Coordinates of C-alpha atoms and ligand atoms in Angstrom, one line a residue:
X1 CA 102.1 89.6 123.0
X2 CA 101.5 90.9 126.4
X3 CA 99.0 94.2 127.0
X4 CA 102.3 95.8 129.0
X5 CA 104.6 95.2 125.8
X6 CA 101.7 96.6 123.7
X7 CA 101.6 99.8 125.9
X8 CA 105.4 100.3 125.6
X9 CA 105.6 99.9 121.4
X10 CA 101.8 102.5 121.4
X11 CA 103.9 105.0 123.5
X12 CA 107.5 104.2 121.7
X13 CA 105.5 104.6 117.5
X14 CA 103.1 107.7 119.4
X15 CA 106.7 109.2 120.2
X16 CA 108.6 108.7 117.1
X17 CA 105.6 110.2 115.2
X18 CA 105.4 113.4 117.2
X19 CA 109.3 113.6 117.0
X20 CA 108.3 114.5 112.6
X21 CA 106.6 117.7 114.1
X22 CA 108.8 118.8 117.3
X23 CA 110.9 121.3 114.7
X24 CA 107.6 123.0 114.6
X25 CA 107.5 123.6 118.6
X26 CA 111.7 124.0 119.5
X27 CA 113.9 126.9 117.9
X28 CA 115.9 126.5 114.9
X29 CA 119.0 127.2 117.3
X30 CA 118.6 123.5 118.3
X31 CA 121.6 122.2 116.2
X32 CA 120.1 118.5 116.9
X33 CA 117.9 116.3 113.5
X34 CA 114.5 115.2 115.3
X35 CA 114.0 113.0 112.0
X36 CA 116.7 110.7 113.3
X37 CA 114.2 110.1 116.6
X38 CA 110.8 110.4 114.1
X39 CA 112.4 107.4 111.9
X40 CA 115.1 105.4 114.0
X41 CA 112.1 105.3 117.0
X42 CA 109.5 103.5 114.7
X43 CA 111.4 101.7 111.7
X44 CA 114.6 100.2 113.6
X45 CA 113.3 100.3 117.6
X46 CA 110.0 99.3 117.2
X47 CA 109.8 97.7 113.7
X48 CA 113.1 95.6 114.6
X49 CA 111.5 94.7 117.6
X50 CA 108.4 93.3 116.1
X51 CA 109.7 91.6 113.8
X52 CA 112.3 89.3 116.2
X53 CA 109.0 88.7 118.1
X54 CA 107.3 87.3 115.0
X55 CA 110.8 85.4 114.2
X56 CA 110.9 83.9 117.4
X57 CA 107.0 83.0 117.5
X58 CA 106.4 82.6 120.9
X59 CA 103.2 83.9 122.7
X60 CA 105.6 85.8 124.9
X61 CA 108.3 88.5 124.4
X62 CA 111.6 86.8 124.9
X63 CA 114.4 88.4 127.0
X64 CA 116.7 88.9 123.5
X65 CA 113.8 91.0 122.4
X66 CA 113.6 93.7 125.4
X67 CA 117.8 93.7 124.8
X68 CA 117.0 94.8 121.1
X69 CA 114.7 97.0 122.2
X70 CA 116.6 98.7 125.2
X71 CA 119.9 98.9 123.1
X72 CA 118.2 100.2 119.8
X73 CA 116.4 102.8 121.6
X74 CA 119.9 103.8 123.2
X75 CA 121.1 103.7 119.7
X76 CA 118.6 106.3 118.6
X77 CA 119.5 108.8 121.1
X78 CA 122.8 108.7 120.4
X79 CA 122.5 109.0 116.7
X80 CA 120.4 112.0 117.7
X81 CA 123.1 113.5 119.9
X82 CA 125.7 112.7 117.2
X83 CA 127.8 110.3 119.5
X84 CA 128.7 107.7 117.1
X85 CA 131.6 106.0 119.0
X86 CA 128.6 104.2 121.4
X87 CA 126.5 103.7 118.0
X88 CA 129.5 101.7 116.6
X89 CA 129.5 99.7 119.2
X90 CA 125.7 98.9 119.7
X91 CA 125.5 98.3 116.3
X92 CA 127.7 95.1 117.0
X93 CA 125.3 94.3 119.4
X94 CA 122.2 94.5 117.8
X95 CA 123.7 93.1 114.4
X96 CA 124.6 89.4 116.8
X97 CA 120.8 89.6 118.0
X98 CA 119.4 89.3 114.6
X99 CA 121.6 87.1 112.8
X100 CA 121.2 84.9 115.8
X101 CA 117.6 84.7 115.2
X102 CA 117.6 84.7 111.7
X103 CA 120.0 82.1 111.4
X104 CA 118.2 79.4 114.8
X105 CA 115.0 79.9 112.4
X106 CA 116.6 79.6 108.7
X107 CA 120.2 78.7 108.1
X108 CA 123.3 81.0 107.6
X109 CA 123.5 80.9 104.5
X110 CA 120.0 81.5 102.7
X111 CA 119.6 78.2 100.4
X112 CA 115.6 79.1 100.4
X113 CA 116.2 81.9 98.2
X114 CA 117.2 79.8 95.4
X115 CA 114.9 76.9 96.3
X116 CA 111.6 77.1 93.7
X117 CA 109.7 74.7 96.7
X118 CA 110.2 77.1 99.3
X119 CA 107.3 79.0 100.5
X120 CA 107.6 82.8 99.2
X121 CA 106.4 84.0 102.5
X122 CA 109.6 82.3 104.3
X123 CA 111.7 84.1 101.8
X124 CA 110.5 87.5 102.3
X125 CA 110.9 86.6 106.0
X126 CA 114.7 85.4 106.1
X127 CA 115.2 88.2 103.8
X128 CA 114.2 91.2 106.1
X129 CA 116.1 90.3 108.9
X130 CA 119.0 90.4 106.7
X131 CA 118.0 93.1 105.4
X132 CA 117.9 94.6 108.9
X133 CA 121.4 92.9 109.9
X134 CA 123.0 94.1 106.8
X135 CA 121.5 97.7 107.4
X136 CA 123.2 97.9 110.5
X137 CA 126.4 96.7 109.2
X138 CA 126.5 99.2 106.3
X139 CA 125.3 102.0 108.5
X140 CA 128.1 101.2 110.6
X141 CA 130.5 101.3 108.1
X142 CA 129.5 104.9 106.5
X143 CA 129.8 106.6 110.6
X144 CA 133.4 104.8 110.6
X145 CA 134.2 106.4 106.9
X146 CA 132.2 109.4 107.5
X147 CA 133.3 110.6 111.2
X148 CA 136.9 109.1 111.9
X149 CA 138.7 107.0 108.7
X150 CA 137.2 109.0 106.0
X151 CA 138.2 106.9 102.7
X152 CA 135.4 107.6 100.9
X153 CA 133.6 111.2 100.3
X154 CA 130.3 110.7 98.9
X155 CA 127.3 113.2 99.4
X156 CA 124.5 110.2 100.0
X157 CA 127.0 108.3 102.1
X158 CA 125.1 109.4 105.3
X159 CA 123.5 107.8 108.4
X160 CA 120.8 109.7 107.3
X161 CA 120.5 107.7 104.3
X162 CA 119.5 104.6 106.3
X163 CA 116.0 106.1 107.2
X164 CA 115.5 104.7 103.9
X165 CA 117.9 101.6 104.6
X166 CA 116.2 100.6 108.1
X167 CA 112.4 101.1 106.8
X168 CA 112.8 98.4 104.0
X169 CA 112.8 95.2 106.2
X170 CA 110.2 96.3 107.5
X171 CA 108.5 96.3 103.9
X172 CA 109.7 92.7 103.5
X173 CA 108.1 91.3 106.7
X174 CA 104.8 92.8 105.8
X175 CA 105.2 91.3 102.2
X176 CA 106.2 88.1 103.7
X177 CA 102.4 88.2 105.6
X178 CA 100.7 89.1 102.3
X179 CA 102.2 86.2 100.5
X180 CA 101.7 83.8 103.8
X181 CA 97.8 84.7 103.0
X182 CA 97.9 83.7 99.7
X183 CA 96.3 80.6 98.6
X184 CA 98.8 78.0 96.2
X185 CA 97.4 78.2 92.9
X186 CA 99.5 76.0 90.5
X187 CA 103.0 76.7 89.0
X188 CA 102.3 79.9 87.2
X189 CA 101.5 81.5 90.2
X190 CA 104.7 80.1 92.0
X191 CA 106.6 81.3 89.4
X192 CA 104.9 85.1 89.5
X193 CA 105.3 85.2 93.6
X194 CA 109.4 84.1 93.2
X195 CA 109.0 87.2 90.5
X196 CA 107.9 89.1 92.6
X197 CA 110.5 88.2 95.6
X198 CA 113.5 88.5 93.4
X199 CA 112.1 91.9 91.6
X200 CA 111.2 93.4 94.8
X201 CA 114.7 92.7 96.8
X202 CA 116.8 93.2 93.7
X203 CA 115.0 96.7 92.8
X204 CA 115.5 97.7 96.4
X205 CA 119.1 97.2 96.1
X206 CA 119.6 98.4 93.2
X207 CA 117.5 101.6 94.0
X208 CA 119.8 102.2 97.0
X209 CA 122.9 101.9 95.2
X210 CA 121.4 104.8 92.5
X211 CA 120.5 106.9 95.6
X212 CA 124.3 106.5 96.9
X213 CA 126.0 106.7 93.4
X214 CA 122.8 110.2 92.6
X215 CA 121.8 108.4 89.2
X216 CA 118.8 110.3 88.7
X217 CA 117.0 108.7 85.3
X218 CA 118.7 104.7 86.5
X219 CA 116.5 105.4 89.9
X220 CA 113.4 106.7 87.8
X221 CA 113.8 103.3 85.9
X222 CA 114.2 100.9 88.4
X223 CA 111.1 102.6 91.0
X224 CA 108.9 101.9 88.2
X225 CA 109.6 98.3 87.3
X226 CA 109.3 98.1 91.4
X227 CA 106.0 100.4 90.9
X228 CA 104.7 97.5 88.0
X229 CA 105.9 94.7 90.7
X230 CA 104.3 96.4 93.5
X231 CA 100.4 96.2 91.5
X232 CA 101.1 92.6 90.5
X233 CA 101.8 91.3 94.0
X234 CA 98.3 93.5 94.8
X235 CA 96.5 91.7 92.3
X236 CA 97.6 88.5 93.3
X237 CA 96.7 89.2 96.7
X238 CA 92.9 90.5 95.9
X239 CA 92.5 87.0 93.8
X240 CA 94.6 84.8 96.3
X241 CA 94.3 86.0 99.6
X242 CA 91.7 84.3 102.1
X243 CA 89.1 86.8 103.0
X244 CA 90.2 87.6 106.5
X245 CA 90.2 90.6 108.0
X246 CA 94.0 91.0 107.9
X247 CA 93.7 91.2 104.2
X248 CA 91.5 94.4 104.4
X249 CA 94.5 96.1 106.8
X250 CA 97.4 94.7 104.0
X251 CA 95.2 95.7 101.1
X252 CA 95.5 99.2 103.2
X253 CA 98.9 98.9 103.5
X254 CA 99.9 98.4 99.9
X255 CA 97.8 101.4 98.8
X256 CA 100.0 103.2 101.6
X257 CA 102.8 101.5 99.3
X258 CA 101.6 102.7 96.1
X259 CA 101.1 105.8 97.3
X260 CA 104.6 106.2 98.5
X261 CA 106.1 105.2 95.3
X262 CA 104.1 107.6 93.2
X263 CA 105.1 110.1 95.9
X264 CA 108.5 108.6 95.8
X265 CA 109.0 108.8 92.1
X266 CA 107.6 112.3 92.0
X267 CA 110.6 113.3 94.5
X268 CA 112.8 112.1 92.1
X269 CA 111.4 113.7 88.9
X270 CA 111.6 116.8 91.0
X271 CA 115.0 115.9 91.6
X272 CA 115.9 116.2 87.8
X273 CA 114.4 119.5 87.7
X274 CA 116.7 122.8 87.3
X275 CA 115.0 124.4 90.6
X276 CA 115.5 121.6 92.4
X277 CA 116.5 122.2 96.4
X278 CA 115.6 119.7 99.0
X279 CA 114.1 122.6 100.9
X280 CA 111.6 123.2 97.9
X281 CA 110.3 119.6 98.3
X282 CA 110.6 118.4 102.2
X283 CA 106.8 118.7 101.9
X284 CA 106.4 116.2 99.6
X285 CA 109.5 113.6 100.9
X286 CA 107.4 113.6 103.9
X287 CA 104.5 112.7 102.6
X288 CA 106.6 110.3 101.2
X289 CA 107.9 109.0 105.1
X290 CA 104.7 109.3 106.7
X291 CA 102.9 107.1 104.1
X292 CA 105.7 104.4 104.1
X293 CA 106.3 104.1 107.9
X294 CA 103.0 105.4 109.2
X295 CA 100.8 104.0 106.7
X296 CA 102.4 100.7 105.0
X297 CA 104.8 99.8 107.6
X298 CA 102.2 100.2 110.2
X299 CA 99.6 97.9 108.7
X300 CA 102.1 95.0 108.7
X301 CA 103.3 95.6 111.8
X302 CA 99.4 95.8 113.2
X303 CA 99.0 92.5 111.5
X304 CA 102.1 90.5 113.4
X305 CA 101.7 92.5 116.8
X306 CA 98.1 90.9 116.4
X307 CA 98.9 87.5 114.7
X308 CA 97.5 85.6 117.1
X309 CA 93.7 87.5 118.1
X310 CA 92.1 88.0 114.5
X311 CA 89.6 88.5 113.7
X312 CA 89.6 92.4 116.1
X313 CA 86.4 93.2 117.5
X314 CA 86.6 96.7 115.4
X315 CA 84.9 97.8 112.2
X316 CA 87.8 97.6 110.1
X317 CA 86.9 99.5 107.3
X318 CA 86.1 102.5 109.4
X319 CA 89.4 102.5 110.8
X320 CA 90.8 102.0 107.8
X321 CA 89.5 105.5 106.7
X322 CA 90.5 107.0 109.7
X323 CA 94.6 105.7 109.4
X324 CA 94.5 106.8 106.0
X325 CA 92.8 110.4 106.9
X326 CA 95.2 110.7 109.7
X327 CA 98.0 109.9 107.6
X328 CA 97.6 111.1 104.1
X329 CA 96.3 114.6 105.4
X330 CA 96.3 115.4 109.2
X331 CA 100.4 114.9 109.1
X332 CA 101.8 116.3 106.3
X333 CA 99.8 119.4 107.1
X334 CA 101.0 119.0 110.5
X335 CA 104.6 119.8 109.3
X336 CA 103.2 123.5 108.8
X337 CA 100.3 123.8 111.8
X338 CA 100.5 123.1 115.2
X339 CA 96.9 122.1 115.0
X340 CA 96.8 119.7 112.1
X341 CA 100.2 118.7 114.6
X342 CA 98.4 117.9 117.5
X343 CA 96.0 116.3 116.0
X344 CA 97.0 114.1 113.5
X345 CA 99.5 112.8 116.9
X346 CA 95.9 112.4 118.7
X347 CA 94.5 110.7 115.8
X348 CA 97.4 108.2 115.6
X349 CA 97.4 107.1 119.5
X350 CA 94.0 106.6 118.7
X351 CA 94.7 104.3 115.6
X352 CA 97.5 102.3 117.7
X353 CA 95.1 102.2 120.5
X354 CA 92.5 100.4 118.4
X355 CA 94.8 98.2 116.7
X356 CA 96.9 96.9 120.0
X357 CA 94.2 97.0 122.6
X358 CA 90.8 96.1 120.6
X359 CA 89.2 93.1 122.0
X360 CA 90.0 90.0 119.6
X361 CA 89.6 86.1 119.6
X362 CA 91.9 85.0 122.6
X363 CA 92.0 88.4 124.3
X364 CA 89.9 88.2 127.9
X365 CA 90.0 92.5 128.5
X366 CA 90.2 95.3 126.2
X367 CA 87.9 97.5 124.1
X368 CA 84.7 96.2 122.5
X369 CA 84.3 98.7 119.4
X370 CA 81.7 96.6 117.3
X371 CA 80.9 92.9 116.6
X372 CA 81.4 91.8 113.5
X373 CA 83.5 88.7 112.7
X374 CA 84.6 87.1 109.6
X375 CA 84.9 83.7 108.9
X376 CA 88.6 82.8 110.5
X377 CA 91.1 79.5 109.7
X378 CA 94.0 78.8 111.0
X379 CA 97.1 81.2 110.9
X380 CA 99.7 81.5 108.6
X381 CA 102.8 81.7 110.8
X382 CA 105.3 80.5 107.7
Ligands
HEM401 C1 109.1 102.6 94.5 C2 109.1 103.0 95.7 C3 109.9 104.2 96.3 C4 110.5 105.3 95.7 C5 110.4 105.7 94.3 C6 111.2 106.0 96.8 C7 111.9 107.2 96.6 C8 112.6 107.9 97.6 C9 113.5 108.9 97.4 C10 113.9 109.5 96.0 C11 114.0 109.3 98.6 C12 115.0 110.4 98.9 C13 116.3 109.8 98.9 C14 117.4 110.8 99.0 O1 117.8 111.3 98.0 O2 117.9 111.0 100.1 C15 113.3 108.5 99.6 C16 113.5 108.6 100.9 C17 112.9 107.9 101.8 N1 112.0 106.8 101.6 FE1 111.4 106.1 99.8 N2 111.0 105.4 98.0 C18 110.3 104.2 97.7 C19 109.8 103.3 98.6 C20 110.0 103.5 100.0 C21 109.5 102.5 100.9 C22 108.8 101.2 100.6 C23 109.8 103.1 102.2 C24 109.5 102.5 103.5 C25 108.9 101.5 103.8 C26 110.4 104.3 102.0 C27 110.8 105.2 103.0 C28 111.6 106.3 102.8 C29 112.2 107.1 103.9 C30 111.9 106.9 105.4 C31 113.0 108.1 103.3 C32 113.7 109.2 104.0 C33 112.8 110.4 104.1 C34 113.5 111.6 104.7 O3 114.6 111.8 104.5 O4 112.7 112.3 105.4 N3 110.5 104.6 100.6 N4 112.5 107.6 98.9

């Protein structure tokens, strides 16, 4: 990935994460949602981005790519603005972009899922982009009912709803790496990573369908098996995974995960409770977002962004305390000081900076931070 299309997603992620703290610094008379900016910017602009580059697997960013880009960012803003008629119809766009990709590199209709022999890590892959293509369609759908053919009147039937919906095949991808790690270890442990694929997207689903339909104690129920499913595909990751340094970042990432569904099922206990009001518990829903797209989304998307330069000249472990410092603490403060604000955005171009810009094995430039390689082998582009 070139150093210029690097720059563009560190400004574009830097952006979107500063966008969770601009209510703090504009008046309340501003009758716009900066979350749509905070979330849209990073999961479906730069994550959707990222992840047709890793589809595609070529050393360079195609053409199709800086279209998804251009047009998703367009989309953002005018989700922000709340101009859905041009939303409608770059949705179209951006929905013939993926599936075009995700069907040239699996097939239209996904036979893999169902096929024992096929690699886990393909699965997860095929299934995030149509994840992401069915995102867009759905989300599409709820602006028609919502703003001009209103059928259906549901309170969770809003765009809104799909920060949620647009951050999950972003999850997949970076399960797909963790799985592509993974050593084969005879048919008990095929049959737990294709339990772990089909509990993971099923539970998602099924999740998002008790958020729309507000089941409270269903969601509770389902989080948890995902929670259980979640710690298996960490163990199996700790004992299979090659000992490379993108398994420290993705060991990061799924405590970032963990972490965001204890925070996530906490949000809905509090849910259940008689003084429940959303305004009670923003704090800890965005905990909740910063984790999942700052912490665990970020780690896979460091990894693919990267694919190709590991090992990183940089002292993993020590950024690794840093992202989760800047993450778990700097930012949810920020939501109530400008300081914590201002610096937790600092921290974060710093983190991205290290990430996208630290020397590694086929880079020629770039910073040096400290030497020390582990042993590498060949990728695992599934
Ligand atoms: C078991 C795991 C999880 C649980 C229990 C959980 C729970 C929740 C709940 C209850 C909400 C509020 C939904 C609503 O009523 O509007 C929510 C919102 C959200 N979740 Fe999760 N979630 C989980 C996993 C994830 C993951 C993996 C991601 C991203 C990768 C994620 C990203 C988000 C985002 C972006 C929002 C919207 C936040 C906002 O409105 O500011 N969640 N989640």
């Amino acid at each position: 990935m070139s150093r210029r299309f690097r720059m563009l997603l560190l400004v574009l992620m830097s952006l979107a994460l500063f966008f969770g703290f601009l209510n703090l610094f504009v008046p309340k008379t501003i009758p716009y949602n900066f979350d749509r900016l905070h979330i849209f910017l990073f999961n479906l602009c730069s994550g959707g981005a990222i992840l047709l580059y890793f589809t595609e697997g070529r050393a360079t960013v195609s053409p199709k790519i800086r279209i998804f880009l251009v047009l998703s960012v367009v989309y953002a803003l005018f989700a922000f603005f709340k101009m859905y008629i041009p939303v409608l119809l770059i949705t179209l766009a951006l929905v013939v972009l993926v599936e075009s990709a995700r069907i040239r590199r699996f097939s239209f209709f996904p036979m893999d899922f169902f096929r024992a022999s096929a690699p886990v890590s393909a699965k997860f892959h095929q299934a995030s982009l149509l994840c992401l293509s069915l995102g867009l369609v759905i989300s599409g759908l709820v602006i028609l009912n919502n703003e001009y053919l209103k059928l259906v009147s549901m309170d969770k039937l809003q765009l809104d709803t799909f920060f949620l919906g647009f951050s999950f095949p972003l999850s997949l991808i970076t399960l797909s790496l963790l799985f592509a790690l993974m050593k084969e270890d005879g048919r008990p442990v095929v049959w737990l990573k294709n339990i772990g694929f089909w509990f993971v997207n099923l539970g998602v689903i099924i999740f998002f369908l008790f958020i729309i339909f507000e089941k409270l104690l269903p969601q509770v129920f389902v989080t948890s098996v995902l929670f259980v499913t979640v710690l298996m595909i960490l163990l199996l990751l700790i004992r299979l995974g090659e000992n490379l340094q993108q398994k420290a970042f993705l060991i990061s990432g799924m405590g970032f995960l963990l972490y965001t569904a204890i925070t996530g099922i906490l949000y809905i206990l509090y849910e259940m409770s008689p003084d429940y009001a959303p305004e009670n518990y923003r704090w800890l829903m965005r905990m909740h977002s910063f984790a999942s797209l700052y912490g665990w989304n970020l780690c896979g998307l460091a990894v693919i962004c990267r694919f190709d330069d590991f090992p990183l000249r940089l002292h993993s472990y020590g950024l690794i305390v840093f992202h989760w410092v800047t993450v778990a603490l700097l930012a949810p403060l920020g939501m109530y000081y400008k300081f914590f604000a201002g610096a937790a955005a600092f921290c974060f171009v710093i983190i991205l900076y290290a990430i996208l810009f630290t020397r590694g094995k086929t880079d020629k430039g770039g910073l040096d931070i400290e030497i020390s390689i582990t042993p590498e082998r060949e990728r695992h582009r599934n």
